[in-house]
Coordinates of C-alpha atoms in Angstrom, one line a residue:
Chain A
X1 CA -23.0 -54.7 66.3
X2 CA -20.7 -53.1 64.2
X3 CA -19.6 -51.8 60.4
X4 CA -16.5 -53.3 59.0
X5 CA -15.8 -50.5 56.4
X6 CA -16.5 -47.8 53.8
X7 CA -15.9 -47.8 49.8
X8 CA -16.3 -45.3 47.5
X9 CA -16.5 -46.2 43.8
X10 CA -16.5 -43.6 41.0
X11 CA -18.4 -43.9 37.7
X12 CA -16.0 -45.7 35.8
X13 CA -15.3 -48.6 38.8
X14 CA -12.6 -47.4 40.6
X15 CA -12.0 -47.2 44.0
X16 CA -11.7 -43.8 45.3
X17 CA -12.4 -44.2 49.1
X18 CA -11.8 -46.5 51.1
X19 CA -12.3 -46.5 55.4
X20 CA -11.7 -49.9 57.3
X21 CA -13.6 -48.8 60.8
X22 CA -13.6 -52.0 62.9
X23 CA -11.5 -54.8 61.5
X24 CA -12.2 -58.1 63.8
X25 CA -8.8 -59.6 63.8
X26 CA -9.0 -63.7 64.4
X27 CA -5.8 -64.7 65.0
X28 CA -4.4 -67.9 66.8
X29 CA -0.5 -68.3 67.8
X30 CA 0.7 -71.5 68.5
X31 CA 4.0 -73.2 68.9
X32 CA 4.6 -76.2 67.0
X33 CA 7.7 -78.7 67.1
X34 CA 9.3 -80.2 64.3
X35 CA 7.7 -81.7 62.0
X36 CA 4.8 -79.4 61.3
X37 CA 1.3 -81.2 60.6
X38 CA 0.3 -78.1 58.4
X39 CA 0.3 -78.1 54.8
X40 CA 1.7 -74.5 53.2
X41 CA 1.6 -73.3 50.3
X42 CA 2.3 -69.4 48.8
X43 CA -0.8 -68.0 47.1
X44 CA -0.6 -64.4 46.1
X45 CA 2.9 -64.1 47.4
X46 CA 1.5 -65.1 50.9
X47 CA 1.7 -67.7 53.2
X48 CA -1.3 -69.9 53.6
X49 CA -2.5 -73.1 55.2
X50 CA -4.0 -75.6 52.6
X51 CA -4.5 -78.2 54.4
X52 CA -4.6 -79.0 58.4
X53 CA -7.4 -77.0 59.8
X54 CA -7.3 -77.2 63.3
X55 CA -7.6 -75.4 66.7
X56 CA -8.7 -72.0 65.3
X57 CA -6.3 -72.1 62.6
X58 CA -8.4 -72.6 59.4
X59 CA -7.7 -73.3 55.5
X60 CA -6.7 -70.0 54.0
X61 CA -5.3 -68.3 56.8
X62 CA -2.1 -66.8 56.2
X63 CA 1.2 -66.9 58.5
X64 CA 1.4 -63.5 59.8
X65 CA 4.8 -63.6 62.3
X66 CA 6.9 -66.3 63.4
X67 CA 8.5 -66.2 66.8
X68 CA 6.8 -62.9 67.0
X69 CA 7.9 -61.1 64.3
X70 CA 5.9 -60.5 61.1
X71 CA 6.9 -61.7 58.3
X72 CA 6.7 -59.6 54.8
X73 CA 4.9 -61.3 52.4
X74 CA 6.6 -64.8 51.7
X75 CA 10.1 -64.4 53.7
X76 CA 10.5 -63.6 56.9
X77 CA 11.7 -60.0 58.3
X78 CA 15.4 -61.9 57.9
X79 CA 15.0 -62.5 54.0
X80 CA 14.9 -65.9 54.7
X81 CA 12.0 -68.0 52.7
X82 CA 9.0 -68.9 55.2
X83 CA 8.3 -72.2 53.6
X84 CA 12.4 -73.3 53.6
X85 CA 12.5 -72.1 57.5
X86 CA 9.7 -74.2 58.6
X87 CA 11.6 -77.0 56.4
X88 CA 14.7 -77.0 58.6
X89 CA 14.4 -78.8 61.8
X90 CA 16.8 -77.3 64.1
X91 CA 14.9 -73.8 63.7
X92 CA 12.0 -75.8 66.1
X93 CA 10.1 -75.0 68.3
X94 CA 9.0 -72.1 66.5
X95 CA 6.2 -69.7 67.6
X96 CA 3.9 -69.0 64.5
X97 CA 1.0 -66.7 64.5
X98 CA -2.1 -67.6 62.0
X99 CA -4.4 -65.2 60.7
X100 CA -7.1 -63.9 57.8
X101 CA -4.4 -62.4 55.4
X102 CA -5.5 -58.4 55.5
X103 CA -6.5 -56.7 52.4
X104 CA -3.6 -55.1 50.3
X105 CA -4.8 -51.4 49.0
X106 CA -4.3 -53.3 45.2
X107 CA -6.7 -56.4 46.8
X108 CA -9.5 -53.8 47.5
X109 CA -8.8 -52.1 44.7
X110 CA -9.5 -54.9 42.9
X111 CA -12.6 -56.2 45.0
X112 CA -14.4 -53.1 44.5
X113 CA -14.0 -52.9 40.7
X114 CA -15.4 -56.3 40.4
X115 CA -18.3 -55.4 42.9
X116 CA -19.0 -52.5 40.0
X117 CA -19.3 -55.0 37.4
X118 CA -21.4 -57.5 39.5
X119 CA -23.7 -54.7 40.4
X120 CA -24.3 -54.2 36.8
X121 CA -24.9 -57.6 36.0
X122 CA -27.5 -58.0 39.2
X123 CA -29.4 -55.4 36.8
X124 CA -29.2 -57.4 33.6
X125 CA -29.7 -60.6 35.0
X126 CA -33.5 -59.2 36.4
X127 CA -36.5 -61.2 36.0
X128 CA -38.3 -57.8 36.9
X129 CA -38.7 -54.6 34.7
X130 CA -36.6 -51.5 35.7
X131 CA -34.4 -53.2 38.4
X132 CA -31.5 -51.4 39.9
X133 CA -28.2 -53.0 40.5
X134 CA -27.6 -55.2 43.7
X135 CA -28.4 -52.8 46.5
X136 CA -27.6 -55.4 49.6
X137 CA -25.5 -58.7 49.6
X138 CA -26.1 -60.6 52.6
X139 CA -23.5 -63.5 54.0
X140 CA -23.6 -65.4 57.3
X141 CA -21.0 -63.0 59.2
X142 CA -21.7 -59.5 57.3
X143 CA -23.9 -57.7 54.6
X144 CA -23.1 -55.2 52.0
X145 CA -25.1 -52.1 51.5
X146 CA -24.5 -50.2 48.4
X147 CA -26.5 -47.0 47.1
X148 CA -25.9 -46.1 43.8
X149 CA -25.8 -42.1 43.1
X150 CA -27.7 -40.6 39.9
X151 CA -24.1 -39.6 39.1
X152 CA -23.0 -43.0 39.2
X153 CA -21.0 -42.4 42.3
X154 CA -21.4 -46.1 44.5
X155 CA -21.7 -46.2 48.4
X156 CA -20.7 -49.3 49.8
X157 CA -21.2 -50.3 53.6
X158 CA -20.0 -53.5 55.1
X159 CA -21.5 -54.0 58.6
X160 CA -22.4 -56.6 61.2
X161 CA -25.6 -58.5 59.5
X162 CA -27.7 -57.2 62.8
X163 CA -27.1 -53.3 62.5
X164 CA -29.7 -51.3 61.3
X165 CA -29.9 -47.6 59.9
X166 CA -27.4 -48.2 57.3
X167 CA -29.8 -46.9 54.5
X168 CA -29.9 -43.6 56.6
X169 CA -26.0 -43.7 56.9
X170 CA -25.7 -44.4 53.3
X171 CA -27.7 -40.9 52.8
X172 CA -25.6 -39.7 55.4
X173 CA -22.1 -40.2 53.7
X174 CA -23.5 -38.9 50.5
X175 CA -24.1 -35.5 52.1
X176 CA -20.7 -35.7 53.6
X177 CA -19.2 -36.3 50.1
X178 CA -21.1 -33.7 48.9
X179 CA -20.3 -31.1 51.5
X180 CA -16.5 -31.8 52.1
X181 CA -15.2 -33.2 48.6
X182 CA -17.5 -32.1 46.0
X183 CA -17.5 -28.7 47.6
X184 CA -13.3 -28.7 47.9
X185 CA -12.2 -26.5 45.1
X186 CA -8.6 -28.9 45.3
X187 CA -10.9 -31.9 44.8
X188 CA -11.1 -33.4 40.8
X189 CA -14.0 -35.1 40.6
X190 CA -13.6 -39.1 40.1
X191 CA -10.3 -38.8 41.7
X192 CA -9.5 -40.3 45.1
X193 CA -10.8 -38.6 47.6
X194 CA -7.9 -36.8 50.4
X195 CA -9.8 -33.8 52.4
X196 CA -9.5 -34.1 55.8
X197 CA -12.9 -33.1 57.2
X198 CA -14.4 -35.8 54.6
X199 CA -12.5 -38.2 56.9
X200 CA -13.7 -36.4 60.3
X201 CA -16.7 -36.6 59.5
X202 CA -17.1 -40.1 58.3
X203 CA -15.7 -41.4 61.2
X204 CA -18.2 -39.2 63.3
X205 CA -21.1 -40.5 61.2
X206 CA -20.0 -44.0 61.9
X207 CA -19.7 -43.8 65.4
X208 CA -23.2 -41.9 65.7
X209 CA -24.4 -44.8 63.7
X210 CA -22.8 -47.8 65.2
X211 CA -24.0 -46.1 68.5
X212 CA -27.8 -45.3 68.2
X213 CA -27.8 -48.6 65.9
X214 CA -29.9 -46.3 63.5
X215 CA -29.2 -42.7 62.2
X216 CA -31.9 -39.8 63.4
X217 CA -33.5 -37.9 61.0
X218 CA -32.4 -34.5 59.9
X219 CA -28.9 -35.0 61.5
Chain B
X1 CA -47.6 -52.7 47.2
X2 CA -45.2 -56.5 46.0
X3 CA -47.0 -59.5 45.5
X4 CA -45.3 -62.7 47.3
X5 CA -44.0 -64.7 44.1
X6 CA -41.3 -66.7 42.8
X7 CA -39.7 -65.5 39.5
X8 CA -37.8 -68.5 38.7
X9 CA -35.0 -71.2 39.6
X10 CA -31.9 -72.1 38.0
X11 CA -30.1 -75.5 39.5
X12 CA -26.3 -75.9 38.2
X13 CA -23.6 -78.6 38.6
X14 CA -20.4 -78.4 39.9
X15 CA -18.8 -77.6 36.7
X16 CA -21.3 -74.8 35.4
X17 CA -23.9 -76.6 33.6
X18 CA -27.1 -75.8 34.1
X19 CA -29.4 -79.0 35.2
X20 CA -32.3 -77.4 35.5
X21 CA -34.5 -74.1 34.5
X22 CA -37.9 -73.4 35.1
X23 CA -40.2 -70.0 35.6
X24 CA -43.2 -68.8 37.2
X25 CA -43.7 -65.1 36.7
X26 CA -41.0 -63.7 35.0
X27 CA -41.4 -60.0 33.6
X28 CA -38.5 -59.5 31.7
X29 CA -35.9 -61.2 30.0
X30 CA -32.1 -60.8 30.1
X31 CA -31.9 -60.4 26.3
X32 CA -29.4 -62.8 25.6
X33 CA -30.1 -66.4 24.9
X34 CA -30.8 -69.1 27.0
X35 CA -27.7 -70.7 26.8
X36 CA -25.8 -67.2 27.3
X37 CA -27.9 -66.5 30.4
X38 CA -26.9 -69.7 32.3
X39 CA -23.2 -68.9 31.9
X40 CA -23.7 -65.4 32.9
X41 CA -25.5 -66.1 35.8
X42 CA -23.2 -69.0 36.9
X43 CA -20.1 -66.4 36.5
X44 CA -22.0 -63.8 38.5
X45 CA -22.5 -66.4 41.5
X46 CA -18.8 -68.1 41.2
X47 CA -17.7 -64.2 41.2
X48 CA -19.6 -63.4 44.1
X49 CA -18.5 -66.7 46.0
X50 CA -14.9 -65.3 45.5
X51 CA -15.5 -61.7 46.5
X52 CA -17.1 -62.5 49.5
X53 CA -14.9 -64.7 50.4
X54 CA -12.1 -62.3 50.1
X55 CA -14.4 -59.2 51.1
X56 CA -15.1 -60.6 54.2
X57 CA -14.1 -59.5 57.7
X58 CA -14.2 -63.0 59.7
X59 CA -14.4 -66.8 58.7
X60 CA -17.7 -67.2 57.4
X61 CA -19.6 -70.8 58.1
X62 CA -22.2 -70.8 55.1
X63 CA -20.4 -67.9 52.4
X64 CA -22.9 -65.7 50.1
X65 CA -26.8 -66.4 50.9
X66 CA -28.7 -64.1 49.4
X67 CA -28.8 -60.5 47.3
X68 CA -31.0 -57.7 46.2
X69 CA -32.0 -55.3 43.8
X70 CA -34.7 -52.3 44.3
X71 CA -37.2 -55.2 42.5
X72 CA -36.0 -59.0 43.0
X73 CA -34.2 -60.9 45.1
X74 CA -31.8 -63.7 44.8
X75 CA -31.3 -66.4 47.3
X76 CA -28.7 -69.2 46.7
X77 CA -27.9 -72.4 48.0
X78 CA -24.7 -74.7 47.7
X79 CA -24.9 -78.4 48.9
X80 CA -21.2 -79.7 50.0
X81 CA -21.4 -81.3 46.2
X82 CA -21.1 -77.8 44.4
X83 CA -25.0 -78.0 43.6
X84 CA -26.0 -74.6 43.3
X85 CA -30.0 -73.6 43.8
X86 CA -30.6 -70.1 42.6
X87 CA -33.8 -68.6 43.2
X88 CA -35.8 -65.0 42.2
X89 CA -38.4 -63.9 44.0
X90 CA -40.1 -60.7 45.0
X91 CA -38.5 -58.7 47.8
X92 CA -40.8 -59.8 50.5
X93 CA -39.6 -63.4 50.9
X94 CA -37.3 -63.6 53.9
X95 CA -34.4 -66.3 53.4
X96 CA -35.0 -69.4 51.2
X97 CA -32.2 -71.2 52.0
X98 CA -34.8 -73.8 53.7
X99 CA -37.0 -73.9 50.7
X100 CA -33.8 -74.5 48.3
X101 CA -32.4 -76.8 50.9
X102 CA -35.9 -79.1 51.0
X103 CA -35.8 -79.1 46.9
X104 CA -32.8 -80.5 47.3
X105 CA -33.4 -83.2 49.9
X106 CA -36.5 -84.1 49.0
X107 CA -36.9 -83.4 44.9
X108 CA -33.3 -83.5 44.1
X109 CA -32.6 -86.7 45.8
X110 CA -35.5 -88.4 45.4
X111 CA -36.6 -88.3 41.4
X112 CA -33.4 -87.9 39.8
X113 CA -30.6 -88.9 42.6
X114 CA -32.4 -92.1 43.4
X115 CA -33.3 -92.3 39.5
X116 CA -31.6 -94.9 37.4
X117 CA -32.1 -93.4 34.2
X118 CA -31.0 -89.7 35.2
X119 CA -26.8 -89.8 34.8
X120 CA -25.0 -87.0 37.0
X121 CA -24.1 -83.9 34.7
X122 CA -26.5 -84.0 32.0
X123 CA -29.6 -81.6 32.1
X124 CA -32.7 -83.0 34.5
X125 CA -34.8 -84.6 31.7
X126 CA -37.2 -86.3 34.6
X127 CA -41.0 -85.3 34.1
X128 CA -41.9 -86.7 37.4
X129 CA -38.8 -83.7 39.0
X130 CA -40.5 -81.0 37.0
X131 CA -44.2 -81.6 38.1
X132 CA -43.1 -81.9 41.0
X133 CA -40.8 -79.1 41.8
X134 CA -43.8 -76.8 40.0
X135 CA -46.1 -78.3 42.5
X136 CA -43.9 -77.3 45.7
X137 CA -43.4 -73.9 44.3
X138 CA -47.1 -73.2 43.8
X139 CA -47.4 -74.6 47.4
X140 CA -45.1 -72.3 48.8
X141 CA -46.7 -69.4 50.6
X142 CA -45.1 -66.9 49.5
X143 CA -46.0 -67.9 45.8
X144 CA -49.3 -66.1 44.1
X145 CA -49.4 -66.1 40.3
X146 CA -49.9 -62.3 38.9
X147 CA -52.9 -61.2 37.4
X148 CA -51.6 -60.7 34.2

């Protein structure tokens, strides 16, 4: 039972918060002689695996280090090119390390704007009167949580599809915001968010959370 | 206090066509037109395919199942053919993948599949589908028509 992360999204759809709490990392490493039975390909200036699923290494996972060290985007630490390396035969065996590519801050920038504009279209798109946007999202390995602020201000809690309480902890972070960034004097409103107790105290409020598996009243 | 009911259903292709649309109790319109409504509503799901997707914190097995709103919610299912089933109804439904998965396997398939007259990509024209389907939703248990 766990939650995955924290966003904050202002009025206008832009991330100003963002907390990654417990970030499950599913990596396989394997070593592999020459020639290799994946298919590559560079999406997004990554690495990934188009074709050649196999023993925990799945399509879309990205290279993350070869021969144990990581490689930056699509060369390795070297400067070489990932996809020319693996070409060459005398560089084998090599020692490559698969993984779900992490989130760039631009990628979650990004994801959250287009969450803002989903949200508004779950409204638009009701067959009900007076509808709010999409308040959870629910997936096989998490669901989203999202409370939406009379300002405009959006919540958004990604957590194991089995924990429970995150409406209370949705409350719960509002009066955080409220207490240590609205109350800041150094904080401009709609901007992100950098006060230190704001952090504290999320991360206390998660763990409190995660723990009890629902929030108490009146804490 | 919700009633148990089923708004409506949309059923799309692989491409973004809508196939099918049919619907029970529906309050309020989107205030676009028909035709407008479909694409929007196929562009919210192919968005929220890719978000998740990219959103989420392990390999998922199934992707996006279901959503909701403080008044509906929406429950989809994609068979390995890129047919989508999207369905409305009332916050008190638990998951419907079942329910969409049986339209599929046994309306779908059956009256316009196994249909020589229906061609794949054009709009469900089949009579037979549309009684049918109506009849299985009324069925359902969650369904109860609104006093109007």
């Amino acid at each position: 039972m766990a939650i995955f992360s924290v966003y904050l999204v202002n009025k206008a759809g832009g991330l100003i918060y963002q907390y990654d709490n417990y970030v499950p990392r599913a990596e396989a490493e394997k070593t592999f002689s020459y020639p290799l039975d994946l298919v590559l390909k560079i999406h997004d200036e990554k690495v990934i695996v188009s074709f050649g699923q196999r023993d925990g290494i799945r399509v879309g996972h990205a290279v993350l280090s070869i021969n144990g060290v990581d490689v930056m985007g699509k060369n390795t630490a070297d400067g070489k090119d990932v996809i020319e390396y693996l070409k060459d035969s005398s560089n084998y065996p090599v020692s490559i390390r698969f993984g779900r590519a992490r989130l760039s801050s631009n990628e979650k920038l990004m994801l959250a704007s287009m969450f803002h504009s989903l949200f508004a279209i779950g409204s638009q798109l009701s067959p009900e009167v007076g509808s709010s946007g999409i308040e959870m999202l629910e997936t096989d390995v998490f669901k989203l949580h999202c409370f939406q602020t009379l300002t405009g201000i959006k919540f958004i809690v990604l957590a194991d599809p089995r924990q429970s309480g995150i409406d209370a902890l949705l409350r719960k972070i509002y009066e955080i915001y409220s207490d240590f960034a609205l109350k800041n004097p150094f904080y401009s409103l709609e901007m992100p968010i950098r006060c230190e107790l704001f952090d504290q105290n999320l991360k206390i409020a998660l763990e409190v959370a995660e723990k009890a598996g629902s929030f108490g009243p009146g804490s | 206090m919700f009633q148990m009911t089923v708004h409506n259903l949309y059923i799309f292709d692989r491409n973004g066509a809508c196939l099918h649309y049919s619907e029970w109790n529906r309050k309020k319109q989107a205030g676009i037109s028909k035709q407008e409504e479909f694409k929007l509503m196929y562009g919210m799901l192919f968005s929220i395919r890719s978000f998740v997707s990219k959103m989420s914190p392990l390999d998922m097995r199934e992707g996006f199942q279901c959503f909701q709103t403080s008044r509906y919610k929406l429950h989809f299912y994609e068979t390995p053919t890129g047919l989508k089933f999207i369905m409305n109804t009332d916050l008190s439904v638990p998951n419907a993948r079942e329910t969409l998965h049986q339209i599929y396997s046994t309306l779908y398939v059956d009256y316009i599949v196994k249909n020589p007259l229906c061609s794949l990509g054009d709009p469900l024209q089949s009579d037979l589908f549309s009684a049918r389907l109506d009849t299985f939703i009324k069925n359902l248990p969650y369904f109860n028509p609104r006093a109007a």
